[in-house]
Short mmCIF file of C-alpha atoms and ligand atoms in Angstrom, two decimals:
data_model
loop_
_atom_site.label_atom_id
_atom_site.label_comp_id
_atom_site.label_asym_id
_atom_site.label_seq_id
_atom_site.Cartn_x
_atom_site.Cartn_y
_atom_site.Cartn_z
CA UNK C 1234 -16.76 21.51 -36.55
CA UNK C 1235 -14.11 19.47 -34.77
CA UNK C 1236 -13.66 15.62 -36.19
CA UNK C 1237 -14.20 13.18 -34.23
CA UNK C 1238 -11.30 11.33 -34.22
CA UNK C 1239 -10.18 14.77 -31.92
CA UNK C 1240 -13.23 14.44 -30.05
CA UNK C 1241 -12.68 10.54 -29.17
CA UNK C 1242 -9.24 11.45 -28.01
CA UNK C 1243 -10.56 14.83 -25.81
CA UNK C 1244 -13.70 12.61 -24.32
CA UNK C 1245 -12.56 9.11 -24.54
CA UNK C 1246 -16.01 8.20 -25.68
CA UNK C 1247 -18.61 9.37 -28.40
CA UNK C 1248 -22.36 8.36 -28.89
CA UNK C 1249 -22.71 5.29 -31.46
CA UNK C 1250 -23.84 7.27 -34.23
CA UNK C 1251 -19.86 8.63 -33.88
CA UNK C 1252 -18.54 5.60 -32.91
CA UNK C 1253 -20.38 3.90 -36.57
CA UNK C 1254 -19.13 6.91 -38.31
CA UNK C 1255 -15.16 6.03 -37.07
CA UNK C 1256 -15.95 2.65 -38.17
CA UNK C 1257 -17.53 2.65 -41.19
CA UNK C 1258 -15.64 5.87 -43.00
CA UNK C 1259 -14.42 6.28 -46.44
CA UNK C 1260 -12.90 9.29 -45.67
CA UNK C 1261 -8.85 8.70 -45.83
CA UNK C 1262 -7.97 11.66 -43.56
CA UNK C 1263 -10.28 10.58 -40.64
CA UNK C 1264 -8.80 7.67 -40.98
CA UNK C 1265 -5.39 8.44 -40.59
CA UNK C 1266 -6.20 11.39 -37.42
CA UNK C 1267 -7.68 8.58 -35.72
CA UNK C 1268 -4.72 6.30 -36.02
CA UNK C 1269 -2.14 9.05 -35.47
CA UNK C 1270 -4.64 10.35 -32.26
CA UNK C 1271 -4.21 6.62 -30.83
CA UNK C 1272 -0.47 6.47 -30.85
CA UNK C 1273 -0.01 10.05 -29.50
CA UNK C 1274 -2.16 9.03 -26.67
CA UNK C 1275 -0.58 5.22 -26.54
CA UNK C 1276 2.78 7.64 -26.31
CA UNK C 1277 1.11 10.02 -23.56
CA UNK C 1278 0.89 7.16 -21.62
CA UNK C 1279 3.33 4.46 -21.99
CA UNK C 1280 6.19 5.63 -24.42
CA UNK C 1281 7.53 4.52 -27.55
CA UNK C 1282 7.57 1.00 -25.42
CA UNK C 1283 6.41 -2.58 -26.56
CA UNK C 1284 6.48 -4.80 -23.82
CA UNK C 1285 6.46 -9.12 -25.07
CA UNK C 1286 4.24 -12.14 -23.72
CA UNK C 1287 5.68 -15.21 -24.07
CA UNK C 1288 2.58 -17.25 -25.35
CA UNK C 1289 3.01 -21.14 -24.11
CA UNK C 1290 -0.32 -22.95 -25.83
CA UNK C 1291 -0.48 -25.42 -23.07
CA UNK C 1292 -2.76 -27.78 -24.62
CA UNK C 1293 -5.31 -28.21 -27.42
CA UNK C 1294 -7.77 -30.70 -25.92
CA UNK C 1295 -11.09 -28.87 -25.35
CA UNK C 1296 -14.35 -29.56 -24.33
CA UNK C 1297 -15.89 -26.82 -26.24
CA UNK C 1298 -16.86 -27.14 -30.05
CA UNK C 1299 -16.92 -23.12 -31.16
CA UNK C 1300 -17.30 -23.21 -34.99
CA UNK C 1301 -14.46 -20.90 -35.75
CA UNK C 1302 -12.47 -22.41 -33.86
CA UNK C 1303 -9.53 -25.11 -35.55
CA UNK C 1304 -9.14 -27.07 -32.61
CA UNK C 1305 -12.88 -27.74 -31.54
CA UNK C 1306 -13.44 -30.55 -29.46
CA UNK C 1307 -15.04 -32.41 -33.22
CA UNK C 1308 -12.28 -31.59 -35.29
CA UNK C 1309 -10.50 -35.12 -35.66
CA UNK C 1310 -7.81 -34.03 -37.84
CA UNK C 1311 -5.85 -32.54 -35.20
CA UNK C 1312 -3.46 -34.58 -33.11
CA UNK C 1313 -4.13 -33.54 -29.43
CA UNK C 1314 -1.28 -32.84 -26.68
CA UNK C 1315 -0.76 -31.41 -23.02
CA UNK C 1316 2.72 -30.13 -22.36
CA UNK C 1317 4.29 -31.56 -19.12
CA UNK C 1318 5.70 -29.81 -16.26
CA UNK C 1319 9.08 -29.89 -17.50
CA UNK C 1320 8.08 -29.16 -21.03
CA UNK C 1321 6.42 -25.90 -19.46
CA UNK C 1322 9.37 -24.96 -17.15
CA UNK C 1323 11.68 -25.24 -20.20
CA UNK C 1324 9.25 -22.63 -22.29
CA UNK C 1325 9.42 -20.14 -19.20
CA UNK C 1326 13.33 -20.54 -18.90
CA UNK C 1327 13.72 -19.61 -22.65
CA UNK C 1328 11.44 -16.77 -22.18
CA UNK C 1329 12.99 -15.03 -19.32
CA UNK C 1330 16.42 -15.71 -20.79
CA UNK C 1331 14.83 -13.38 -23.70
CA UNK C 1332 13.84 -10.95 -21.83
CA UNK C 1333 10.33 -12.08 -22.01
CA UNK C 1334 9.11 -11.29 -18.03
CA UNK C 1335 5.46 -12.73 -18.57
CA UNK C 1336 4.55 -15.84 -19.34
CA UNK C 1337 0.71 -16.86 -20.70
CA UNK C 1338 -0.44 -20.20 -20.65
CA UNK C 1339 -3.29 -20.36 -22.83
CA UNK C 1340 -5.20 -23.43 -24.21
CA UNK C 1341 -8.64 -25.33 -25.07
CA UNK C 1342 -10.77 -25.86 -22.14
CA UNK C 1343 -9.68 -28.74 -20.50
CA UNK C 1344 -10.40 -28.76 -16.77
CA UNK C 1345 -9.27 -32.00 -15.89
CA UNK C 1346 -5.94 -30.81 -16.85
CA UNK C 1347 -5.89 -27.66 -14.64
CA UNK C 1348 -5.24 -29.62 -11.52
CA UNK C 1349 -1.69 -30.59 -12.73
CA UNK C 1350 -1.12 -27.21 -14.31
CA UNK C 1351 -1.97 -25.29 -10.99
CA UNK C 1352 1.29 -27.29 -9.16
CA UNK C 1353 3.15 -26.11 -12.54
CA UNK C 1354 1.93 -22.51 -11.74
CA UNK C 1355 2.90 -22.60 -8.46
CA UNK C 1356 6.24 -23.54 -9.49
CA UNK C 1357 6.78 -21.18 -11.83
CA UNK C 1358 5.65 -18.15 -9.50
CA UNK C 1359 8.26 -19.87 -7.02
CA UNK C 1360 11.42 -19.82 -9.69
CA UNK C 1361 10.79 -16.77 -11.11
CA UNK C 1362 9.19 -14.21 -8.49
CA UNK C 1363 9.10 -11.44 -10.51
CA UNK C 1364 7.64 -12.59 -14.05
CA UNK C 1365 4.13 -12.03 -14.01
CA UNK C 1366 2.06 -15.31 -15.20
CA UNK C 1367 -1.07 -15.24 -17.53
CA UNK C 1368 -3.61 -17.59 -17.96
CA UNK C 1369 -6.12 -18.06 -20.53
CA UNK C 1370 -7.73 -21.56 -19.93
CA UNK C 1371 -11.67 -20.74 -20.56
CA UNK C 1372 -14.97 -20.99 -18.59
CA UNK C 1373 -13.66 -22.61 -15.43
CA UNK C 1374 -15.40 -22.95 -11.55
CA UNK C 1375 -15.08 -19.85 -9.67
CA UNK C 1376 -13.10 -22.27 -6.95
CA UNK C 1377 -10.83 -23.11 -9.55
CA UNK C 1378 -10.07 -19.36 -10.18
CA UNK C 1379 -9.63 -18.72 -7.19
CA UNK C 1380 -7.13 -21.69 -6.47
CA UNK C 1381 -5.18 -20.68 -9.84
CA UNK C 1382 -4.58 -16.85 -8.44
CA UNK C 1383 -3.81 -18.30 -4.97
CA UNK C 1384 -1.16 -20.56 -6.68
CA UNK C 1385 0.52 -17.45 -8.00
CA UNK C 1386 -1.14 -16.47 -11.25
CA UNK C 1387 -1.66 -12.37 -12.17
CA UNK C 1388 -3.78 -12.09 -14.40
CA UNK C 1389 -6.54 -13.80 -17.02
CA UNK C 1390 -7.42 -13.74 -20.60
CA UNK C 1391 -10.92 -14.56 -21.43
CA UNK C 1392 -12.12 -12.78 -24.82
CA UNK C 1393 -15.78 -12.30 -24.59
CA UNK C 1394 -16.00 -12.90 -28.90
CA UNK C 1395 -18.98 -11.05 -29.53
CA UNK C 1396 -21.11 -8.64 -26.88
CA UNK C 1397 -24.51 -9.82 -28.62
CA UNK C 1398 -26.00 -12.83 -27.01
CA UNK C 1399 -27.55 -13.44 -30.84
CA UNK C 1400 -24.48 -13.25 -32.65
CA UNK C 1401 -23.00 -15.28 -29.68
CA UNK C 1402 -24.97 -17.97 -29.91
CA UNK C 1403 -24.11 -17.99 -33.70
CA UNK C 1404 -20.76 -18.78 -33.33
CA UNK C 1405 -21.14 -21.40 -30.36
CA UNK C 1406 -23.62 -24.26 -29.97
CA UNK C 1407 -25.03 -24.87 -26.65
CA UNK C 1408 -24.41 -24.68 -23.15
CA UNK C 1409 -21.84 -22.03 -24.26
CA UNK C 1410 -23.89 -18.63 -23.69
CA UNK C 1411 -22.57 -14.94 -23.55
CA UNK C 1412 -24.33 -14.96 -20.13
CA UNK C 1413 -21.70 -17.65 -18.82
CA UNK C 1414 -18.58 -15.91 -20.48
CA UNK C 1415 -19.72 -12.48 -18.70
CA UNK C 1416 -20.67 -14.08 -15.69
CA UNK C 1417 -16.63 -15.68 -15.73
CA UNK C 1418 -15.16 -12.45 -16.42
CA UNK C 1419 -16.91 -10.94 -13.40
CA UNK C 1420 -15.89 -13.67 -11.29
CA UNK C 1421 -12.14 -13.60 -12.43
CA UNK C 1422 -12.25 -9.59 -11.48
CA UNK C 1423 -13.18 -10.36 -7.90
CA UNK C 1424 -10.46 -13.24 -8.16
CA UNK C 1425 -8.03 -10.21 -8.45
CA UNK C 1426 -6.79 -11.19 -11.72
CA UNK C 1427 -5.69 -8.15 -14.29
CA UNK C 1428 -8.28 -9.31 -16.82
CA UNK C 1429 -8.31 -9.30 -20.45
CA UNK C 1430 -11.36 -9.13 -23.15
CA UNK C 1431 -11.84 -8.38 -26.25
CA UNK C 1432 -13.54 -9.89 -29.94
CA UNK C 1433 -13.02 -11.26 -33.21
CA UNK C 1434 -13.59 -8.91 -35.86
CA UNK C 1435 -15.05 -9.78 -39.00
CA UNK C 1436 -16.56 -13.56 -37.98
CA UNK C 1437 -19.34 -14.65 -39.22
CA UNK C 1438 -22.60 -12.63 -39.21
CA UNK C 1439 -20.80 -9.84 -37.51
CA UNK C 1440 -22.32 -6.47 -38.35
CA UNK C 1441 -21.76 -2.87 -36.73
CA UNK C 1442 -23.97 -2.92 -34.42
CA UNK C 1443 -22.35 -5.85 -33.02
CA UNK C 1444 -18.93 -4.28 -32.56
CA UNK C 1445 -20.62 -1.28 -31.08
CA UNK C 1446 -22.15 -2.97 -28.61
CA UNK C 1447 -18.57 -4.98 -27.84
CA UNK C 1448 -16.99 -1.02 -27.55
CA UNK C 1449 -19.97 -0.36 -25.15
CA UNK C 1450 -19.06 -3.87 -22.89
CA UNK C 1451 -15.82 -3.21 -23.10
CA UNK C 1452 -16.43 0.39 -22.08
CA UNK C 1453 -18.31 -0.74 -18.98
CA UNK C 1454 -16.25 -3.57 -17.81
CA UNK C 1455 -12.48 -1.52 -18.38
CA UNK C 1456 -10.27 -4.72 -18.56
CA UNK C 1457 -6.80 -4.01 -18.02
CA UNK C 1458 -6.15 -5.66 -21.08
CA UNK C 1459 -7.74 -5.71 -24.58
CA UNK C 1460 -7.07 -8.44 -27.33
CA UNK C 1461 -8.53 -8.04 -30.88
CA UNK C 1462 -7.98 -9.59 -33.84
CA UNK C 1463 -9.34 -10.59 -37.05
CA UNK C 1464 -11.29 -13.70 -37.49
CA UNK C 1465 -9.37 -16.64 -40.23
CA UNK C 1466 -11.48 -19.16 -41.70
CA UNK C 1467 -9.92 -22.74 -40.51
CA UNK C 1468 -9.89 -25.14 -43.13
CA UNK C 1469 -11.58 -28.01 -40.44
CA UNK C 1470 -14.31 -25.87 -38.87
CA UNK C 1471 -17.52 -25.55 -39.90
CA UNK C 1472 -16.77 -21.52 -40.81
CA UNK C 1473 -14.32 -22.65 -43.20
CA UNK C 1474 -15.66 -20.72 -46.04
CA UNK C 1475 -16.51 -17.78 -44.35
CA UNK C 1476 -13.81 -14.48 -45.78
CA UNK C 1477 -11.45 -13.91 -42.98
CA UNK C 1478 -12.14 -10.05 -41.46
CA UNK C 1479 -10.72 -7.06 -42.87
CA UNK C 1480 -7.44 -6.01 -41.04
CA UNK C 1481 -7.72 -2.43 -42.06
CA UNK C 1482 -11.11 -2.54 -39.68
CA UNK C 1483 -8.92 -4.17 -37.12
CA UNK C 1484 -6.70 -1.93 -36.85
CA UNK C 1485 -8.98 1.13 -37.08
CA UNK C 1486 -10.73 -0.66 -33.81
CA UNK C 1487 -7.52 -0.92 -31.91
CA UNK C 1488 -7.26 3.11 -32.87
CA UNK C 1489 -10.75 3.35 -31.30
CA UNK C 1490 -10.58 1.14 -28.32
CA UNK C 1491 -7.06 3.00 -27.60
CA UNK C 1492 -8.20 6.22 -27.19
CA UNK C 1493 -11.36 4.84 -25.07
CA UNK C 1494 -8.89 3.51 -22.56
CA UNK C 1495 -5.37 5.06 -22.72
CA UNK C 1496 -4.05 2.73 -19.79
CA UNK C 1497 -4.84 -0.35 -21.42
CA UNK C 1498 -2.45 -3.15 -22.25
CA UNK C 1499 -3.35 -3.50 -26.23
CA UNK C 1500 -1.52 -6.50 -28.40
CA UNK C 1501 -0.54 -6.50 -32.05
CA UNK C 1502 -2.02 -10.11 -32.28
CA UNK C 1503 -1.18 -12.96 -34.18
CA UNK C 1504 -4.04 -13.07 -36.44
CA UNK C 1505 -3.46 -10.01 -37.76
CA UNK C 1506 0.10 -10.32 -38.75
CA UNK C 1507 -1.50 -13.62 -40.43
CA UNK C 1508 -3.89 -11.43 -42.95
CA UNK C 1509 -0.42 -9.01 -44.07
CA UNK C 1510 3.23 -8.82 -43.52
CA UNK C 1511 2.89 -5.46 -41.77
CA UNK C 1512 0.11 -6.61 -39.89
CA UNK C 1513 2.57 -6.55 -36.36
CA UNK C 1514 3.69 -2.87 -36.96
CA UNK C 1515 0.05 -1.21 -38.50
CA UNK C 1516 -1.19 -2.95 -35.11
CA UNK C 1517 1.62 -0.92 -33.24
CA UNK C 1518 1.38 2.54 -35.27
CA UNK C 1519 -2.48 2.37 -34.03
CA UNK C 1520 -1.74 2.17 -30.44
CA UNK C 1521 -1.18 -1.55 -29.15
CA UNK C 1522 1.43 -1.68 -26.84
CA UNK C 1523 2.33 -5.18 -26.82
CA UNK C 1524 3.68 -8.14 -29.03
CA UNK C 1525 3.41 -12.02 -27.70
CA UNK C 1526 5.71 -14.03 -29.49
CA UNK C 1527 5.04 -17.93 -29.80
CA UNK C 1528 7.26 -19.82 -26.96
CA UNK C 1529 5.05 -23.36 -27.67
CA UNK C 1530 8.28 -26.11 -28.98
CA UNK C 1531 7.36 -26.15 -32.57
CA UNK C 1532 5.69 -29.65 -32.83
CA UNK C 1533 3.28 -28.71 -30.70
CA UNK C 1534 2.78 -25.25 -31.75
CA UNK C 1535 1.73 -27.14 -35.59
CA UNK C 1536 -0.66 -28.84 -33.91
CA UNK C 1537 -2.63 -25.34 -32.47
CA UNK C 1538 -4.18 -24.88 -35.38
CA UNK C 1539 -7.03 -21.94 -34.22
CA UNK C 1540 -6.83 -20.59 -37.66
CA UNK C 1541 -5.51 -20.89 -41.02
CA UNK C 1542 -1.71 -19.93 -41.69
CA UNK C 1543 -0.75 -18.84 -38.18
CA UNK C 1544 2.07 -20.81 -38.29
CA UNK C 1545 3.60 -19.20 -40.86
CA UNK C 1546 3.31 -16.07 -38.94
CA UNK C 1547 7.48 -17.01 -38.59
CA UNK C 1548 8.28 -13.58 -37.04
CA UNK C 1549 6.30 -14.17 -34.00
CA UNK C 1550 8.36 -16.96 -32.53
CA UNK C 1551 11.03 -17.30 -30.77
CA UNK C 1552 13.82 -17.47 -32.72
CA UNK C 1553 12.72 -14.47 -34.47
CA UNK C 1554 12.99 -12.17 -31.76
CA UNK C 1555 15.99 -10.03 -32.85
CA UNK C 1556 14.17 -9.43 -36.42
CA UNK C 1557 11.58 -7.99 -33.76
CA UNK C 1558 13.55 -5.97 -32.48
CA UNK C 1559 14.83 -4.48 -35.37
CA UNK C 1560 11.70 -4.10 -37.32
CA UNK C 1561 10.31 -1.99 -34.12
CA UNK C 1562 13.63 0.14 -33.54
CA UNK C 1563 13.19 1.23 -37.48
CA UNK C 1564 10.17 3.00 -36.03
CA UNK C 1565 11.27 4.14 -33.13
CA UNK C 1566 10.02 1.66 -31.02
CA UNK C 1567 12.00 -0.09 -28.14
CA UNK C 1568 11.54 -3.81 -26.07
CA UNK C 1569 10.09 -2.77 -22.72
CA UNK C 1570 11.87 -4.93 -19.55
CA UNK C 1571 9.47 -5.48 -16.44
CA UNK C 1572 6.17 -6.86 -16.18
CA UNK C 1573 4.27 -4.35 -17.78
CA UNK C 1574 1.40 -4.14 -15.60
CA UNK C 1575 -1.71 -1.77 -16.09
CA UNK C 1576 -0.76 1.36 -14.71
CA UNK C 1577 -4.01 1.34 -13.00
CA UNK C 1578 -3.79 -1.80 -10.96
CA UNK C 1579 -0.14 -2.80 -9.90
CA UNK C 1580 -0.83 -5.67 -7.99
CA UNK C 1581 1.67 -7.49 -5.96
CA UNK C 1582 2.88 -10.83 -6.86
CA UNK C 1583 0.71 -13.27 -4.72
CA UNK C 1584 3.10 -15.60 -2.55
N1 5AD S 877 -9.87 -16.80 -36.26
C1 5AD S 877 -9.41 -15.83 -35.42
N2 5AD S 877 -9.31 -15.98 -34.09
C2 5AD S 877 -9.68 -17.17 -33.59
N3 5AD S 877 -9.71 -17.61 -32.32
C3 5AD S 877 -10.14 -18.87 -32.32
N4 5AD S 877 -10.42 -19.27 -33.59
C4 5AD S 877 -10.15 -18.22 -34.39
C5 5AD S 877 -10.24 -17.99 -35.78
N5 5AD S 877 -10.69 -18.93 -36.62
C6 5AD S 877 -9.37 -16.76 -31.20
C7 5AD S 877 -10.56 -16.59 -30.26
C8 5AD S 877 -10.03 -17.12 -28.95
C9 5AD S 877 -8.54 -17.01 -29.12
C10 5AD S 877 -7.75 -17.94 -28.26
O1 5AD S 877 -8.33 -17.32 -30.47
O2 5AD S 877 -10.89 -15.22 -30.14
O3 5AD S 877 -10.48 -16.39 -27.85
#
């Protein structure tokens, strides 16, 4: 009988009761085919390359009150900001002077900020024509999507957290719905944005079945990009005493959404170099293809708190960029240059 890792990585898909069995196994050697499967296909495709996001965390105001979430509109204990123009500008300079040729601007969901931010996008897109600019803002009006990509902006991040209107509704009070946060992502795809999805793994109430069914949406909706990572309690939420989830089963799903879509742009996120020091790399030896190191000045990055100990993930800013580079050439890995678009939609640059 073949395994199933081989048969993920021949079909690019398997029937849930496969699918469970990749995700639930005890069995060390599947484990480590489906792993090694990923990478040879993440190698297939794009190389031994990593390609870098510089991550800007615009601001931490929000509207919304998610209870994983450290800077929910009702948590008072932390001290909220907007960078400026300037302050912005200055974060892109340092990152193309890195190397770094995309810049995401992510933050809470503050719409009566986006109006300044869309001048600042425009000016960006006009000083550097060839970095490609991310946004990951939230639930906005389809207008204001549209008026974001028409001021120069390539693509958008929008996770949808959990595929299960249920478990969605869990993990957000009212009006947020899974309905709305689809209904966005559609929208943003007609935009013309690259668009990115993905879950937290491991939050609360999260079972199989769940993550199944966010394989399946992601399956059907084949964003360009993919962003997983585990869910950390956050000392001032609501979920503070929840366990964080299990990086090994983070990983493992990176393996499996990998091998479901070769030409996807995968990250080694944050959160899970938060849960173990070689949380970056087992990311990486399972078939993400990108790293987005932390670009936010560091009083303001303190004050994005989305989870517990993610500034002490030191190796993803800045400064630490050469370590990077080191700890991913031990492997054989090098620092893509370019964009790093999807191979399967290489948009132009809007002017
Ligand atoms: N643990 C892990 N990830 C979190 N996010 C927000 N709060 C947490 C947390 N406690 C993630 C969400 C969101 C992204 C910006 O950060 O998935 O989409």
């Amino acid at each position: 009988m073949q395994c199933l890792a081989d048969e993920l990585k021949e079909r690019g898909t398997l029937g849930d009761e496969g699918l469970r069995t990749l995700l639930e196994s005890e069995d060390p050697l599947l484990e480590q085919r489906l792993l090694a499967n990923a990478r040879e296909v993440t190698d297939r495709t794009f190389g031994r390359n990593v390609w870098l996001r510089a991550l800007i965390e615009w601001t931490n105001v929000c509207r919304n009150d998610c209870l994983y979430c450290g800077i929910r509109r009702s948590n008072a204990a932390v001290a909220r900001y907007t960078l400026s123009r300037t302050e912005i500008l200055s974060c892109c300079a340092q990152a193309w002077q890195a190397g770094v040729h995309t810049f995401v601007l992510q933050g809470g969901e503050h719409p009566a900020g986006v109006e300044a931010l869309m001048d600042t996008v425009a000016e960006i897109r006009a000083a550097w024509p060839d970095a490609a600019i991310t946004l990951s803002l939230g639930e906005l009006a389809p207008e204001t999507y549209a008026l974001l990509r028409r001021s120069g902006a390539d693509r958008y991040l929008l996770r949808h957290e959990t595929a299960d209107a249920a478990h969605y509704a869990r993990l957000h009070p009212k009006p947020q719905t899974l309905e709305n946060r689809l209904a966005c992502l559609r929208v943003l795809r007609e935009t013309g944005f690259q668009t990115g999805t993905g879950m937290m793994v491991g939050s609360p109430y999260q079972t199989t079945d769940h993550l199944i069914a966010d394989l399946r949406f992601i399956e059907r909706f084949r964003p360009e990009m993919i962003g997983i990572g585990p869910f950390i309690p956050q000392r001032d939420t609501p979920f503070r005493d929840f366990p964080a989830g299990s990086a090994r089963l983070t990983v493992r799903l990176i393996a499996l959404l990998r091998l479901m879509h070769p030409d996807a742009l995968i990250p080694s996120t944050t959160a899970l170099s938060v849960l173990s020091p070689d949380g970056r790399m087992s990311g990486i030896r399972a078939g993400a293809n990108v790293v987005m190191p932390d670009f936010t000045p560091s009083a303001q990055r303190a004050e994005y708190r989305l989870y517990e100990g993610k500034n002490a993930a030191w190796t993803e800013t800045v400064a630490n960029l050469q370590t990077l580079r080191e700890e991913l050439a031990r492997e054989g890995y090098a620092i893509a240059s370019g964009r790093g678009d999807s191979p399967r939609t290489i948009q132009p640059v809007t002017q």
